[in-house]
Short mmCIF file of C-alpha atoms and ligand atoms in Angstrom, two decimals:
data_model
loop_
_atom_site.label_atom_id
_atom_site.label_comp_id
_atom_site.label_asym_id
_atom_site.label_seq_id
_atom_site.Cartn_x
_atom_site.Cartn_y
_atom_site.Cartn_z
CA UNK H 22 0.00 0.00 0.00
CA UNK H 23 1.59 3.49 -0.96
CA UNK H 24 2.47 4.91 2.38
CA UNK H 25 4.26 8.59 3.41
CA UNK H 26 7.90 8.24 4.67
CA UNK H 27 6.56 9.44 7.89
CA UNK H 28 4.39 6.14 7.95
CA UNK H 29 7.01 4.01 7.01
CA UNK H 30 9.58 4.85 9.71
CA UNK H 31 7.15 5.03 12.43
CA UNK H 32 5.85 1.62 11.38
CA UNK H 33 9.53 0.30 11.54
CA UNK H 34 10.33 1.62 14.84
CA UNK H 35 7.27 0.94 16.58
CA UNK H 36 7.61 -1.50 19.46
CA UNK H 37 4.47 -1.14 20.66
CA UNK H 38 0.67 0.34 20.17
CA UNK H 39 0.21 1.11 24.04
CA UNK H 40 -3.21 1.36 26.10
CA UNK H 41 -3.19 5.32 25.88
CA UNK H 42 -3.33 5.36 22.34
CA UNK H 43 0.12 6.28 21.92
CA UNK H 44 3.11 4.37 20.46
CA UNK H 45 6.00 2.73 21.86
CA UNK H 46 8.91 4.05 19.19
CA UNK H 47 12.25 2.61 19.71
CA UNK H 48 14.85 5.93 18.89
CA UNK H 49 18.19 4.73 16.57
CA UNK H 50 19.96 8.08 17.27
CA UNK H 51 19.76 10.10 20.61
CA UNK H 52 21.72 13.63 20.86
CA UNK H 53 22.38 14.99 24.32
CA UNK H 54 23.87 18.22 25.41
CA UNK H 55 24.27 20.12 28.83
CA UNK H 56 21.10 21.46 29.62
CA UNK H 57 18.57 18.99 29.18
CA UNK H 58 20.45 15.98 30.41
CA UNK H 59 21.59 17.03 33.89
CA UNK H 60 18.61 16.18 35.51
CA UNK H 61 17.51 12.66 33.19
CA UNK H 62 21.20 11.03 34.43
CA UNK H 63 20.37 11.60 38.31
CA UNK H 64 17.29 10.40 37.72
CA UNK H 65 18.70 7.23 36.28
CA UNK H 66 21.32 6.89 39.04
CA UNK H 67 18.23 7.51 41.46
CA UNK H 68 16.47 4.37 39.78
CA UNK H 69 20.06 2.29 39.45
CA UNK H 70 19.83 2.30 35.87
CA UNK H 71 21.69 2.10 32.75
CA UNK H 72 21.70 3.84 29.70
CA UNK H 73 20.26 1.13 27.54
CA UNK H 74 22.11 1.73 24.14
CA UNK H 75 25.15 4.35 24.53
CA UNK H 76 26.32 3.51 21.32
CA UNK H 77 23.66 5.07 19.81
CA UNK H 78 23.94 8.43 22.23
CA UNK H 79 26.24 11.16 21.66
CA UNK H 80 26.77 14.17 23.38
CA UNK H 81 27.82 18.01 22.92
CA UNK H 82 27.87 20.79 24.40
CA UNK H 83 26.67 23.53 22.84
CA UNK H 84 24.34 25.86 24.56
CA UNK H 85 26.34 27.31 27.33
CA UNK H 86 29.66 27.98 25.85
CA UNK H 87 31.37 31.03 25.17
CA UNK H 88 32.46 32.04 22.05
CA UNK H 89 34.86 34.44 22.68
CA UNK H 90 37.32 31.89 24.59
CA UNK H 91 36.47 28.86 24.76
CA UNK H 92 39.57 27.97 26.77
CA UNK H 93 38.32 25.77 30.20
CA UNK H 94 38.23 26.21 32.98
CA UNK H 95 35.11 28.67 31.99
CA UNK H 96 35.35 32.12 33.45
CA UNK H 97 30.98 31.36 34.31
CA UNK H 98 31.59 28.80 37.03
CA UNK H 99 27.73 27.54 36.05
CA UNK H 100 29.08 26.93 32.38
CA UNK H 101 32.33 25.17 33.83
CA UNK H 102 30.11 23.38 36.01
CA UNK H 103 27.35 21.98 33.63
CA UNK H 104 30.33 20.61 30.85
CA UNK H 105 32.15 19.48 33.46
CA UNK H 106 28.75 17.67 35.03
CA UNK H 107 27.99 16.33 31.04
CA UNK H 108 31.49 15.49 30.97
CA UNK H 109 31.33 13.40 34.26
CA UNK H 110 27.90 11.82 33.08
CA UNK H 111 29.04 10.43 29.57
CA UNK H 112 32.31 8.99 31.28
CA UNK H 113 30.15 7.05 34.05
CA UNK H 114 27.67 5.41 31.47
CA UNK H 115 30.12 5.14 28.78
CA UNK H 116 28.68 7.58 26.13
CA UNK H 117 31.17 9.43 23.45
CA UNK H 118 31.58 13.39 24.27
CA UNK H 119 32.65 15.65 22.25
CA UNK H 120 33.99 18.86 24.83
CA UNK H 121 34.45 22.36 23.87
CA UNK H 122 38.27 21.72 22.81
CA UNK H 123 37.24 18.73 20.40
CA UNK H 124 37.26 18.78 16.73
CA UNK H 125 33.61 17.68 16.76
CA UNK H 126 32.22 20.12 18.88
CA UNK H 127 29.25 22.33 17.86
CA UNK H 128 25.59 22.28 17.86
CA UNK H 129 24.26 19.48 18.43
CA UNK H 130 21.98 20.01 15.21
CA UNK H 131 25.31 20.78 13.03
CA UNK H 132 27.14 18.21 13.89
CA UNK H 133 24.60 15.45 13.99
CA UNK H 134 24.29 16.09 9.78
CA UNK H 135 28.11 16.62 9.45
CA UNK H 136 29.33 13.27 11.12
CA UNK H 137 26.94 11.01 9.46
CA UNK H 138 25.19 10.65 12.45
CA UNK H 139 21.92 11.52 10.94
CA UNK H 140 20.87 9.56 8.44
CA UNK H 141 17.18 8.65 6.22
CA UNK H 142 14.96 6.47 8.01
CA UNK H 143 15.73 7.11 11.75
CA UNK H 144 14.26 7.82 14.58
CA UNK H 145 15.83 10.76 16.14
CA UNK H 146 15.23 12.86 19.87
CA UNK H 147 17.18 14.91 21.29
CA UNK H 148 16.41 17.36 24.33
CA UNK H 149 15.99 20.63 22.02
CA UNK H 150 12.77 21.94 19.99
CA UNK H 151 15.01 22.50 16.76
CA UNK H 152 15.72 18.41 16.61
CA UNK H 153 13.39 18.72 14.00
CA UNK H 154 16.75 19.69 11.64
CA UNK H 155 17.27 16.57 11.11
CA UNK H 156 14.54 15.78 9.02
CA UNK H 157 15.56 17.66 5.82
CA UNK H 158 17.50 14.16 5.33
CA UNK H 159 14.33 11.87 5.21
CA UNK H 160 14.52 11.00 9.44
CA UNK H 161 12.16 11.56 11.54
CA UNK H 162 13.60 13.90 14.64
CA UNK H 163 11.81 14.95 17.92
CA UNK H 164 12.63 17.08 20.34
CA UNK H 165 12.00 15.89 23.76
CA UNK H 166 12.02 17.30 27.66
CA UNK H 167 14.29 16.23 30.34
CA UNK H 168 12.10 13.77 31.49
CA UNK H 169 11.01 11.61 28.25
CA UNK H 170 15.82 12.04 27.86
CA UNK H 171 15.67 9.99 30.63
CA UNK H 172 13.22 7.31 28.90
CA UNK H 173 15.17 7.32 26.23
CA UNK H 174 18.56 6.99 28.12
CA UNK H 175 17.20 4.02 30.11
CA UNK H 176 15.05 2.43 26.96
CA UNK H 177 16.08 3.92 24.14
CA UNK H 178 11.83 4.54 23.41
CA UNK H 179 9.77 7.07 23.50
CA UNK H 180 6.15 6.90 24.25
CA UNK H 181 4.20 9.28 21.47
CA UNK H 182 1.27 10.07 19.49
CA UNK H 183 0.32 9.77 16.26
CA UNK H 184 0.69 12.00 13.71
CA UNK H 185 -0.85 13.59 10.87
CA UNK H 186 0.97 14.35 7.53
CA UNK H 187 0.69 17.55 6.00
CA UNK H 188 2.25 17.78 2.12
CA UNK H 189 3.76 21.29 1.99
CA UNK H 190 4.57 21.02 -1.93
CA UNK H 191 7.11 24.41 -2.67
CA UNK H 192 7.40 25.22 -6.61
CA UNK H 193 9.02 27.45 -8.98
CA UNK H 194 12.43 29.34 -8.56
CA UNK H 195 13.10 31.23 -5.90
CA UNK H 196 14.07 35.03 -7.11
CA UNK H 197 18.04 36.37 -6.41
CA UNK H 198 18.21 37.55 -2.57
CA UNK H 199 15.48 34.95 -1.11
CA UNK H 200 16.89 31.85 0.84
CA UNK H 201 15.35 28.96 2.37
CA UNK H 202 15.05 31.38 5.60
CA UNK H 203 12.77 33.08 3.41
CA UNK H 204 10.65 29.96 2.43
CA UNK H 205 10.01 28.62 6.21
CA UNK H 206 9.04 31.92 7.42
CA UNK H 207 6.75 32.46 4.59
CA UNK H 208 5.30 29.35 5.57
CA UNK H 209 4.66 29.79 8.88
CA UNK H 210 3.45 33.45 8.60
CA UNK H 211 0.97 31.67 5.75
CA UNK H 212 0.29 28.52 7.94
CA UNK H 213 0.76 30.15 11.87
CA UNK H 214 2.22 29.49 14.65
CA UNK H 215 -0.75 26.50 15.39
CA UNK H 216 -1.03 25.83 12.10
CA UNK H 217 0.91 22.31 12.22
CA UNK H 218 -0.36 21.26 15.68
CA UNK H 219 -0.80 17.23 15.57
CA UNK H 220 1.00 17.18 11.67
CA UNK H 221 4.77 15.99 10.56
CA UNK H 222 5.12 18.36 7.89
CA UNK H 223 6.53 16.68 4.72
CA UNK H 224 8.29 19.41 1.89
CA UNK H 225 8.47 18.91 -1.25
CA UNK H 226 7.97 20.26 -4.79
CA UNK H 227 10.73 21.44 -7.42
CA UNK H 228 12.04 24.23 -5.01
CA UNK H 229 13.11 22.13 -2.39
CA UNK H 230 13.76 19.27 -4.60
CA UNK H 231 16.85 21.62 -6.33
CA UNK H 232 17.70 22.75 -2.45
CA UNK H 233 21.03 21.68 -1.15
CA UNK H 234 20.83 19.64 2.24
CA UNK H 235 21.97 22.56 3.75
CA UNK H 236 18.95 24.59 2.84
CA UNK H 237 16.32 21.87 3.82
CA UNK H 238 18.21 21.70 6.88
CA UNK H 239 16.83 25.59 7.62
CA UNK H 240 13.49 24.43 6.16
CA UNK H 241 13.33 21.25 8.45
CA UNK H 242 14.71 23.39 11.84
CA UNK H 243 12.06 25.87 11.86
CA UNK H 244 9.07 23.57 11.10
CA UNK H 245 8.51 23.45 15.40
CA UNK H 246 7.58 27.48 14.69
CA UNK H 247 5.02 26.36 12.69
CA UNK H 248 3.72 23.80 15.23
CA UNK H 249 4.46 20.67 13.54
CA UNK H 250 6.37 18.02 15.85
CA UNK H 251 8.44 17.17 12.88
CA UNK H 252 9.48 18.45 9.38
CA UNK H 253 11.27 16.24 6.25
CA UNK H 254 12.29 16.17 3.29
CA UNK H 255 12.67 12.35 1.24
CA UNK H 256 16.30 11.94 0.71
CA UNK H 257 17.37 11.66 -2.90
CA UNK H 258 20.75 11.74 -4.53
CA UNK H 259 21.84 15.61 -2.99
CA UNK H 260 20.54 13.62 0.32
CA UNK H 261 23.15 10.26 -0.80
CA UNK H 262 25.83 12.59 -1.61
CA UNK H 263 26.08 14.65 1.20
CA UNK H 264 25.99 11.52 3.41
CA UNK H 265 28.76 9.70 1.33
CA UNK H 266 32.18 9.58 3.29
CA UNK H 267 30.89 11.36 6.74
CA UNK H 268 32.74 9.62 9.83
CA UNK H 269 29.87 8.18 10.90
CA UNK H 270 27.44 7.07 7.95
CA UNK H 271 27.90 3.43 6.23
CA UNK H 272 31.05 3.46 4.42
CA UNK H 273 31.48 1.33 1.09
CA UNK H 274 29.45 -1.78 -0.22
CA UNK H 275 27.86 -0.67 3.46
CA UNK H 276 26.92 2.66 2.15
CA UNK H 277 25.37 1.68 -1.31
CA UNK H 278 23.06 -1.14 0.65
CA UNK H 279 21.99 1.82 3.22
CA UNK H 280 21.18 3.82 -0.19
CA UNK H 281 18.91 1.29 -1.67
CA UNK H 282 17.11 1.31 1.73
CA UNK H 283 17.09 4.76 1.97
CA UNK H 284 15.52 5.21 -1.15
CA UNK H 285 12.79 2.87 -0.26
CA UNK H 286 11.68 4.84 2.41
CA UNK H 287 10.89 7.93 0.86
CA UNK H 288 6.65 8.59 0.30
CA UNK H 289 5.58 6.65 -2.65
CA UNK H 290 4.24 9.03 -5.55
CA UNK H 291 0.67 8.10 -4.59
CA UNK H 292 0.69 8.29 -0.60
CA UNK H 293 -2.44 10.05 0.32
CA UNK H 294 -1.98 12.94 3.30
CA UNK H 295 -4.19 14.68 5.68
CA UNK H 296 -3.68 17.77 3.98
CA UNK H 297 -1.89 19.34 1.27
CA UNK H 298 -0.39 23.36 0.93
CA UNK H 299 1.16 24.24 -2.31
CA UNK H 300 3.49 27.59 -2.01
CA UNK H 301 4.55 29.48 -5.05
CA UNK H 302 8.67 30.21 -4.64
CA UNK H 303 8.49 33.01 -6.92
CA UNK H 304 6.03 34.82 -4.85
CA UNK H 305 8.58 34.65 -1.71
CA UNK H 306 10.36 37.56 -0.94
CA UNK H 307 12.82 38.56 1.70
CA UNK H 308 10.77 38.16 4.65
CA UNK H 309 11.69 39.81 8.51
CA UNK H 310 9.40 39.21 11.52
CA UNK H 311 8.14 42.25 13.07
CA UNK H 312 6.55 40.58 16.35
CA UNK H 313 7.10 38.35 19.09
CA UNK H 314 6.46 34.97 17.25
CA UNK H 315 7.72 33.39 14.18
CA UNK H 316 4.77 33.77 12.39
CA UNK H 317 4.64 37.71 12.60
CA UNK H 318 6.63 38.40 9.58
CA UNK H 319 6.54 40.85 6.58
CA UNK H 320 8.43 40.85 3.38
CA UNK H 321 10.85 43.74 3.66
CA UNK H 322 8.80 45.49 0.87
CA UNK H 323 5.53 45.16 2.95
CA UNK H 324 4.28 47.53 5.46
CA UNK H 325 3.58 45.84 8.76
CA UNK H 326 -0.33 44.80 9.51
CA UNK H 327 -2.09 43.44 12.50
CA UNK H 328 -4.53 44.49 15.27
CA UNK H 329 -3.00 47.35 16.99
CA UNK H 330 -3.96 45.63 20.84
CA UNK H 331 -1.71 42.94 19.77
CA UNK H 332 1.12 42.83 22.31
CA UNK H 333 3.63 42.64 19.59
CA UNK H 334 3.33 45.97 18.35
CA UNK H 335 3.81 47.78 22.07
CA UNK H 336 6.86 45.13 22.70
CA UNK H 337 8.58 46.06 19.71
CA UNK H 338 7.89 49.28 19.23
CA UNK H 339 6.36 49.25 15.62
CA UNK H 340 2.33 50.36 14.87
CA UNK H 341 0.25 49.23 11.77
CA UNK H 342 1.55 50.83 8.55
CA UNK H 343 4.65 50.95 9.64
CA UNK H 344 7.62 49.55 6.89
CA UNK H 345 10.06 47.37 8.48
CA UNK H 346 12.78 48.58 6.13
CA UNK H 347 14.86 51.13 7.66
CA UNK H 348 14.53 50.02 11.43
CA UNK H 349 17.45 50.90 13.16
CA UNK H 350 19.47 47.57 14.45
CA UNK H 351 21.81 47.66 17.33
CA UNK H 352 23.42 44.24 17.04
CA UNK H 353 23.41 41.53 13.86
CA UNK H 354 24.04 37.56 14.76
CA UNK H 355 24.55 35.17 12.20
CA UNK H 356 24.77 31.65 13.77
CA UNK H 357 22.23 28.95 15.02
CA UNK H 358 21.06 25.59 14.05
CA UNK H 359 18.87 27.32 11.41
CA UNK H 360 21.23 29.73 9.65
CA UNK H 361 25.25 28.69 10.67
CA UNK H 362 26.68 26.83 8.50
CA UNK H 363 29.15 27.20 5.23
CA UNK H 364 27.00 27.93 2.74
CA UNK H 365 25.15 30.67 5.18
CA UNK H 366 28.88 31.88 5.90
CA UNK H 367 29.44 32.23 2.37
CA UNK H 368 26.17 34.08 1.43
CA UNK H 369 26.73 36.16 4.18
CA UNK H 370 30.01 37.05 3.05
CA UNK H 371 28.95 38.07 -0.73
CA UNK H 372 27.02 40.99 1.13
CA UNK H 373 30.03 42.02 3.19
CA UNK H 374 33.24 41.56 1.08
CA UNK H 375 34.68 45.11 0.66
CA UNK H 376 32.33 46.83 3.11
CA UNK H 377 32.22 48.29 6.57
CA UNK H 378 29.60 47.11 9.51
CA UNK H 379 27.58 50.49 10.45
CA UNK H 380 29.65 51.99 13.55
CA UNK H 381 26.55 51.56 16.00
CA UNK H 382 26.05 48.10 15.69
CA UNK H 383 27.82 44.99 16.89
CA UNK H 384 28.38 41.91 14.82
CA UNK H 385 29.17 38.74 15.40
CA UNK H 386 29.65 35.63 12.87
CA UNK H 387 29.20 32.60 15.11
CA UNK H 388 29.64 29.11 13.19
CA UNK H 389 27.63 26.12 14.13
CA UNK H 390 30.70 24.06 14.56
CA UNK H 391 34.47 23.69 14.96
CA UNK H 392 34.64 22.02 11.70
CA UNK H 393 32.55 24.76 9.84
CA UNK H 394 35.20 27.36 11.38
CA UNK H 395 37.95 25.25 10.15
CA UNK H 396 36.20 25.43 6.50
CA UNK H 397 35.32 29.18 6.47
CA UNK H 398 38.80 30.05 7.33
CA UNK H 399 40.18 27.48 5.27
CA UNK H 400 38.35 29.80 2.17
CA UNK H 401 39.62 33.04 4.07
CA UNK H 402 35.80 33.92 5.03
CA UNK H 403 36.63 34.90 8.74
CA UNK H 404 39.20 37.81 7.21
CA UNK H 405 36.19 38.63 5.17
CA UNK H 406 34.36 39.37 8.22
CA UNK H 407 36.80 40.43 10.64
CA UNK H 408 37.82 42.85 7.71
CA UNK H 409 34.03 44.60 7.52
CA UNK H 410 34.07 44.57 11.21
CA UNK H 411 32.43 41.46 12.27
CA UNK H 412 33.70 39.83 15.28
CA UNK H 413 34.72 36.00 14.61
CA UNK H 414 34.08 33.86 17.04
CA UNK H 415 33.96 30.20 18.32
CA UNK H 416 31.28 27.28 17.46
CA UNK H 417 27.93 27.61 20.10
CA UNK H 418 24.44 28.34 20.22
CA UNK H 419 25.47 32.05 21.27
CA UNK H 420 22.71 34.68 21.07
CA UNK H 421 20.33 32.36 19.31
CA UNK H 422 18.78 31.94 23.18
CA UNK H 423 21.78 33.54 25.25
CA UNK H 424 22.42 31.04 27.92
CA UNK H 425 26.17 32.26 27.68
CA UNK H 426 27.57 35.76 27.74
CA UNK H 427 25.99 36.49 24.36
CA UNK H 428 23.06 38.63 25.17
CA UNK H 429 21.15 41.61 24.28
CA UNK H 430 21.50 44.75 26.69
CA UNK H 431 18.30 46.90 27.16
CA UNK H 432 16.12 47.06 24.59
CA UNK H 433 18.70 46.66 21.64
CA UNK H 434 17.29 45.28 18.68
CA UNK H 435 18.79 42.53 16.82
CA UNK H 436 19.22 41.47 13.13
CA UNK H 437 19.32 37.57 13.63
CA UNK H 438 19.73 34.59 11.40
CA UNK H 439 18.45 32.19 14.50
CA UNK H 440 14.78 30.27 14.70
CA UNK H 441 13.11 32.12 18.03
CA UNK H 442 11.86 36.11 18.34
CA UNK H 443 10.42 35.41 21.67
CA UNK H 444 10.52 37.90 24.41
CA UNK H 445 13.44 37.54 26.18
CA UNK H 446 14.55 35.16 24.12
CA UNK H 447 18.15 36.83 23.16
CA UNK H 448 18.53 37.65 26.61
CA UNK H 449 17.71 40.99 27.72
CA UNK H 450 14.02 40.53 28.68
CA UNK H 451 13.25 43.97 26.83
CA UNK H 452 15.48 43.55 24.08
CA UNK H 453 14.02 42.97 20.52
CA UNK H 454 14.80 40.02 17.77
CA UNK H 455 13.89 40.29 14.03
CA UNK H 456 14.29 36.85 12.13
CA UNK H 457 15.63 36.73 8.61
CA UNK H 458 18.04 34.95 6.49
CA UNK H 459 22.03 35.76 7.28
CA UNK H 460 22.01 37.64 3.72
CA UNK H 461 19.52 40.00 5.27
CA UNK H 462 21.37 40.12 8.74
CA UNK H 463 23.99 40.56 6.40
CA UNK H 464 22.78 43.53 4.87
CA UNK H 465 21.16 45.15 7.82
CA UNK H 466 24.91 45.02 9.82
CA UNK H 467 26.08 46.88 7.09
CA UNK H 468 23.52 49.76 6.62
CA UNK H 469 22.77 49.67 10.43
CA UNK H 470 19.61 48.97 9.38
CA UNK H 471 16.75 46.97 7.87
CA UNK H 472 17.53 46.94 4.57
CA UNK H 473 16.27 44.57 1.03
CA UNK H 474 19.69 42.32 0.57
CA UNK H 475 18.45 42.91 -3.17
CA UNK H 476 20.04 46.34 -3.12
CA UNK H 477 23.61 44.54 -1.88
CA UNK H 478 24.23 41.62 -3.77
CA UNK H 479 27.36 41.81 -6.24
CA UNK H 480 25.03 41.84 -9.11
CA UNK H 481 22.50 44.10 -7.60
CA UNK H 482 18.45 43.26 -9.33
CA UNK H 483 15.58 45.28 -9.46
CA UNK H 484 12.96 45.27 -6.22
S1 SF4 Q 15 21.13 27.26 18.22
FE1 SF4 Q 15 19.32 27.82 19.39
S2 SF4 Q 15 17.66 26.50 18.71
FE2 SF4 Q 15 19.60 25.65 17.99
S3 SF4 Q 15 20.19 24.13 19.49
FE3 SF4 Q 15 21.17 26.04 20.09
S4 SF4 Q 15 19.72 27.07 21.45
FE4 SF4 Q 15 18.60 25.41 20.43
#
């Protein structure tokens, strides 16, 4: 019977159909980093358990650590503390660690991809919303809570419920200056916040079809903004190739048996969905969020609109009518699990070659891991950046939620390639987040200001 991909790998990994209506799902790959896991390894040393499969665990650290030096011991005693607590944690139950000083270090979401570690067909958790990444290479990837870590450490299951499957189906060519960044938030500003409560979202369609991994990567990583538990993509031959040679993924006859498998899990041409959205590419512009959730979000051409009593506008400081081009930015980050790795570096960089950073505002590059540093500098991009007037600094989660000394001050506003424009959420609980894709941030560190990337690239085209 045709069947969705989703289908297919739950129906593989399902242990169990249990009394509450939910499923038993046995988990291949389980990520763990500093701040979610604490709490899930006392518990298991409270119950005198064992982590059932550490060979199929890996850990990071990611969300705590400074970028400017990463040397240890950390100069937060809290950050020292939690790696060295991780650190401690992976040694007593045997589980591979990859520190701050390692050449694997970096997001957990960056690095899963870039190993191998995530490959088509899994089942993936990890204790972070944004696990959802991992789907632009045809897994399926949850992110979980401390407690439901600790079920997986000590079964290696998870206990969830069904899902719908919405088709998101993207077509046509995107225009010069719009990203994937551009695609997800149109999405979700077309779809809301709610709008994929209860669905896995599954993208496809000739846009995302000529998308590098990289791209559906961004895609995959925000679909949690639009509600849906999960987002994928079916892995094809950019999936295969990417894959091919990583540390961690099947290597020879290995890898060409994993490929034929692969390919058979991806949703037959005549799988029926729940639901189906089709999304015109050349209709996508450069889009910034104006408000306080992903959704809120304008194409920088558009004038802002909403219900003035909506808490946004008073938070942010905008009103109805308003354009977002030309707001005034005080800082610009480009890093995250959505919007940090090479190919955002080098995008970035096209804007900036040659050009100055606007004296008022601070920027920072941040890559999403060690080995993504290695390449950028490898190409010369970090004397690109520190040239313009970008600082350069080590692999992290940095401002994307600020639980290091990344932050926002006051009510600064910030220019940021990351996935979250909650209140708060950059760390000052006044200061002020507009999403958009690192070309954008890009552009808005260099005119100290909003700004259509359009009017920056080398080969400038007509808005
Ligand atoms: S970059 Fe942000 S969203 Fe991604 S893992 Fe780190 S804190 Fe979570």
């Amino acid at each position: 019977m045709a069947n969705t991909l989703f289908h297919k790998v739950w129906n593989a990994h399902t242990v169990r159909r249990l009394s509450t209506g939910q499923t038993q799902l046995f988990v291949g790959l389980h990520l763990i980093h500093e701040v979610t896991s604490p709490q899930a390894f006392d518990m298991l040393r409270q119950h005198g358990w064992r982590v059932a499969y550490p060979d199929r665990t890996f850990a990071t650290v990611d969300h705590i650590v400074p970028t400017k030096s990463q040397r240890r011991p950390f100069l937060d005693v809290m950050a020292e503390e939690m790696t060295a607590s991780l650190e401690r944690n992976c040694r007593e139950f045997g589980i591979p660690f990859w520190p701050p000083d390692h050449e694997n270090q970096g997001i957990v979401h960056v690095i899963g991809p870039e190993l191998g570690l995530t490959q088509p067909g899994m089942t993936i958790a990890c204790g972070d919303s944004h696990t959802s990444t991992h789907g632009a290479f045809g897994a399926i990837a949850f992110g979980i809570g401390t407690s439901q870590v600790r079920d997986v450490l000590a079964s290696q299951c998870l206990a969830l419920d069904p899902l719908k499957v919405r088709r998101i189906d993207v077509t046509g060519a995107l225009k010069p200056g719009v990203y994937a960044k551009d695609v997800i938030l149109t999405i979700i500003r077309r779809l809301g916040v709610q709008g994929g409560v209860g669905f896995a979202y599954e993208y496809g369609g000739s846009t995302i079809d000529r998308m590098s991994v990289e791209e559906r990567m961004t895609i995959c990583n925000m679909s949690i903004e639009g509600g849906a538990r999960v987002g994928y993509v079916n892995p094809d031959a950019a999936t295969f190739a990417f894959l091919r040679g990583r540390p961690f993924a099947p290597q020879g006859a290995a890898f060409d048996r994993a490929v034929a498998w692969w390919r058979s899990i991806a949703s037959d041409p005549d799988a029926a969905y729940d639901d189906r959205v089709a999304i015109d590419a050349a209709a996508v512009e450069p889009t910034v969020t104006w408000g306080i959730n992903p959704g809120q979000s304008v194409a920088v051409t558009e004038r802002i609109e909403g219900d003035p009593r909506d808490e946004a506008f008073a938070f942010m400081g905008f009103a109805p009518g308003d354009h977002i081009a030309g707001t005034k930015i005080d800082v610009a980050f480009i890093g995250s699990c959505t919007n940090s790795r090479l190919s955002d570096l080098e995008e970035a960089a096209r804007i900036v070659r040659g050009r100055r950073v606007a004296p008022h505002v601070k920027a920072l590059i941040v890559p999403g891991s060690r080995s993504i540093s290695r390449d950028a500098e490898a190409r010369g991009l970090d004397r690109v950046f520190i040239e313009a007037g970008f600082e350069w600094r080590g692999a992290g989660c940095s401002m994307c939620l600020a639980m290091n000394p990344d932050r926002l001050e006051g009510r600064q506003i910030c220019a940021s390639s990351s996935n979250r424009n909650f209140k708060g959420r950059q760390g000052s609980p006044t200061g002020r987040t507009l999403l958009m894709s690192p070309a954008m941030v890009a552009a808005a560190a260099i005119a100290g200001e909003v700004v259509d990337v359009r009017t920056l690239l080398p080969e400038p085209v007509e808005v």
